[in-house]
Amino acid sequence: EFDYSFSGLKTSFLYTLRDAVKDNPNFVEEHKADLCASLQNTIIEILLDKLIKASKATGIKDIAIAGGVSANKTLQTTLAKAMSDIGAELVAPMPILCTDNAVMIACRGYFMYQAGIESPLDLNAVPSLKLG
């Protein structure tokens, strides 16, 4: 009940854009700010809904966000207010600490390369691949 996926949202957004561009080739450029704001707000609403349900169900009152998305000020502000409203506290890192996983993956790759561990250039993505 706390799981979520954005694949349906992404598909719906893509189809909306595709259909709108058929009628107006400049649709995206003309509405870029509104499209971005609407998508961001929808994603935040989904995250907020799940987070509030999880906090209430588990009794957890200290909530932390991390990763690149945690640098989003609208997300931080919205979550902080909502957590305060339900008696919980949001902990968000300083922007300089809001890094993406790509940095950690690149670092791991560097050390593997230094250890002589290499992969072929046609290596495919394997989401469940173990790093150790």
mmCIF file of C-alpha atoms in Angstrom:
data_model
loop_
_atom_site.group_PDB
_atom_site.id
_atom_site.type_symbol
_atom_site.label_atom_id
_atom_site.label_comp_id
_atom_site.label_asym_id
_atom_site.label_seq_id
_atom_site.Cartn_x
_atom_site.Cartn_y
_atom_site.Cartn_z
ATOM 1 C CA GLU A 1 0.000 0.000 0.000
ATOM 2 C CA PHE A 2 3.036 2.279 0.265
ATOM 3 C CA ASP A 3 4.564 1.275 -3.061
ATOM 4 C CA TYR A 4 4.330 3.617 -5.977
ATOM 5 C CA SER A 5 5.408 3.780 -9.578
ATOM 6 C CA PHE A 6 5.611 6.711 -11.901
ATOM 7 C CA SER A 7 5.526 4.637 -15.083
ATOM 8 C CA GLY A 8 1.794 5.242 -15.606
ATOM 9 C CA LEU A 9 2.197 8.934 -14.915
ATOM 10 C CA LYS A 10 5.112 9.183 -17.341
ATOM 11 C CA THR A 11 3.159 7.343 -20.032
ATOM 12 C CA SER A 12 0.095 9.520 -19.538
ATOM 13 C CA PHE A 13 2.234 12.668 -19.684
ATOM 14 C CA LEU A 14 3.979 11.440 -22.828
ATOM 15 C CA TYR A 15 0.671 10.691 -24.564
ATOM 16 C CA THR A 16 -0.735 14.065 -23.534
ATOM 17 C CA LEU A 17 2.285 15.798 -25.053
ATOM 18 C CA ARG A 18 2.176 13.647 -28.175
ATOM 19 C CA ASP A 19 -1.483 14.444 -28.788
ATOM 20 C CA ALA A 20 -1.079 18.153 -28.061
ATOM 21 C CA VAL A 21 1.905 18.474 -30.395
ATOM 22 C CA LYS A 22 -0.175 16.995 -33.230
ATOM 23 C CA ASP A 23 -2.543 19.963 -32.934
ATOM 24 C CA ASN A 24 0.124 22.539 -32.121
ATOM 25 C CA PRO A 25 3.788 21.752 -32.920
ATOM 26 C CA ASN A 26 4.857 24.532 -30.533
ATOM 27 C CA PHE A 27 2.753 23.251 -27.626
ATOM 28 C CA VAL A 28 5.659 22.137 -25.450
ATOM 29 C CA GLU A 29 7.653 25.318 -25.940
ATOM 30 C CA GLU A 30 4.593 27.510 -25.372
ATOM 31 C CA HIS A 31 3.544 25.661 -22.191
ATOM 32 C CA LYS A 32 6.863 24.388 -20.835
ATOM 33 C CA ALA A 33 6.673 26.172 -17.460
ATOM 34 C CA ASP A 34 3.082 25.049 -16.811
ATOM 35 C CA LEU A 35 3.827 21.486 -17.902
ATOM 36 C CA CYS A 36 6.865 21.251 -15.633
ATOM 37 C CA ALA A 37 5.043 22.782 -12.661
ATOM 38 C CA SER A 38 2.036 20.500 -13.129
ATOM 39 C CA LEU A 39 4.144 17.362 -13.392
ATOM 40 C CA GLN A 40 6.235 18.367 -10.384
ATOM 41 C CA ASN A 41 3.129 19.066 -8.295
ATOM 42 C CA THR A 42 1.553 15.751 -9.271
ATOM 43 C CA ILE A 43 4.700 13.844 -8.296
ATOM 44 C CA ILE A 44 4.914 15.696 -4.977
ATOM 45 C CA GLU A 45 1.242 14.930 -4.257
ATOM 46 C CA ILE A 46 1.854 11.215 -4.861
ATOM 47 C CA LEU A 47 4.960 11.165 -2.659
ATOM 48 C CA LEU A 48 3.219 13.170 0.043
ATOM 49 C CA ASP A 49 0.166 10.901 0.085
ATOM 50 C CA LYS A 50 2.300 7.766 0.480
ATOM 51 C CA LEU A 51 4.568 9.369 3.057
ATOM 52 C CA ILE A 52 1.686 10.532 5.243
ATOM 53 C CA LYS A 53 0.041 7.090 5.058
ATOM 54 C CA ALA A 54 3.334 5.377 5.945
ATOM 55 C CA SER A 55 4.012 7.739 8.852
ATOM 56 C CA LYS A 56 0.540 7.251 10.286
ATOM 57 C CA ALA A 57 0.620 3.466 9.833
ATOM 58 C CA THR A 58 4.063 2.990 11.360
ATOM 59 C CA GLY A 59 4.120 5.796 13.910
ATOM 60 C CA ILE A 60 7.442 6.991 12.508
ATOM 61 C CA LYS A 61 7.731 10.719 13.120
ATOM 62 C CA ASP A 62 11.268 11.453 11.889
ATOM 63 C CA ILE A 63 11.279 11.489 8.091
ATOM 64 C CA ALA A 64 14.445 11.899 6.015
ATOM 65 C CA ILE A 65 14.742 12.500 2.297
ATOM 66 C CA ALA A 66 17.934 11.944 0.335
ATOM 67 C CA GLY A 67 19.394 11.778 -3.135
ATOM 68 C CA GLY A 68 19.202 14.228 -5.989
ATOM 69 C CA VAL A 69 15.447 14.755 -5.699
ATOM 70 C CA SER A 70 15.844 15.982 -2.130
ATOM 71 C CA ALA A 71 17.412 19.203 -3.476
ATOM 72 C CA ASN A 72 14.014 20.224 -4.878
ATOM 73 C CA LYS A 73 12.918 23.212 -2.796
ATOM 74 C CA THR A 74 9.217 22.791 -3.592
ATOM 75 C CA LEU A 75 9.413 19.166 -2.444
ATOM 76 C CA GLN A 76 11.252 20.128 0.739
ATOM 77 C CA THR A 77 8.844 22.958 1.585
ATOM 78 C CA THR A 78 5.712 20.927 0.856
ATOM 79 C CA LEU A 79 6.911 17.860 2.764
ATOM 80 C CA ALA A 80 8.137 19.913 5.736
ATOM 81 C CA LYS A 81 4.748 21.619 6.112
ATOM 82 C CA ALA A 82 2.804 18.390 5.710
ATOM 83 C CA MET A 83 5.025 16.573 8.212
ATOM 84 C CA SER A 84 4.600 19.426 10.693
ATOM 85 C CA ASP A 85 0.821 19.230 10.216
ATOM 86 C CA ILE A 86 0.821 15.552 11.287
ATOM 87 C CA GLY A 87 3.330 16.023 14.116
ATOM 88 C CA ALA A 88 6.296 14.597 12.235
ATOM 89 C CA GLU A 89 9.619 16.194 11.350
ATOM 90 C CA LEU A 90 11.313 16.263 7.971
ATOM 91 C CA VAL A 91 15.086 16.102 7.768
ATOM 92 C CA ALA A 92 16.544 17.221 4.442
ATOM 93 C CA PRO A 93 20.226 17.552 3.597
ATOM 94 C CA MET A 94 21.897 20.775 2.552
ATOM 95 C CA PRO A 95 21.875 21.159 -1.256
ATOM 96 C CA ILE A 96 25.580 20.360 -1.522
ATOM 97 C CA LEU A 97 24.837 16.943 -0.019
ATOM 98 C CA CYS A 98 21.947 16.186 -2.398
ATOM 99 C CA THR A 99 23.908 14.133 -4.860
ATOM 100 C CA ASP A 100 22.670 11.711 -7.426
ATOM 101 C CA ASN A 101 23.532 8.011 -7.302
ATOM 102 C CA ALA A 102 25.527 8.453 -10.513
ATOM 103 C CA VAL A 103 28.392 9.899 -8.481
ATOM 104 C CA MET A 104 28.466 6.858 -6.199
ATOM 105 C CA ILE A 105 28.252 4.469 -9.149
ATOM 106 C CA ALA A 106 31.054 6.295 -10.964
ATOM 107 C CA CYS A 107 33.199 6.169 -7.822
ATOM 108 C CA ARG A 108 32.619 2.424 -7.485
ATOM 109 C CA GLY A 109 33.476 1.996 -11.167
ATOM 110 C CA TYR A 110 36.701 3.951 -10.694
ATOM 111 C CA PHE A 111 37.843 1.717 -7.843
ATOM 112 C CA MET A 112 36.902 -1.419 -9.777
ATOM 113 C CA TYR A 113 38.897 -0.141 -12.747
ATOM 114 C CA GLN A 114 41.864 0.583 -10.461
ATOM 115 C CA ALA A 115 41.604 -3.024 -9.208
ATOM 116 C CA GLY A 116 41.769 -4.295 -12.801
ATOM 117 C CA ILE A 117 38.092 -5.233 -13.007
ATOM 118 C CA GLU A 118 36.679 -4.230 -16.381
ATOM 119 C CA SER A 119 33.499 -4.843 -18.336
ATOM 120 C CA PRO A 120 32.989 -5.017 -22.102
ATOM 121 C CA LEU A 121 31.639 -1.923 -23.849
ATOM 122 C CA ASP A 122 28.477 -3.807 -24.864
ATOM 123 C CA LEU A 123 27.577 -4.500 -21.219
ATOM 124 C CA ASN A 124 23.847 -4.152 -20.719
ATOM 125 C CA ALA A 125 22.138 -2.534 -17.731
ATOM 126 C CA VAL A 126 21.221 -4.991 -14.985
ATOM 127 C CA PRO A 127 19.268 -3.207 -12.216
ATOM 128 C CA SER A 128 19.705 -6.092 -9.749
ATOM 129 C CA LEU A 129 23.461 -6.419 -10.340
ATOM 130 C CA LYS A 130 25.409 -6.741 -7.079
ATOM 131 C CA LEU A 131 28.154 -4.156 -6.576
ATOM 132 C CA GLY A 132 30.302 -6.203 -4.234
#
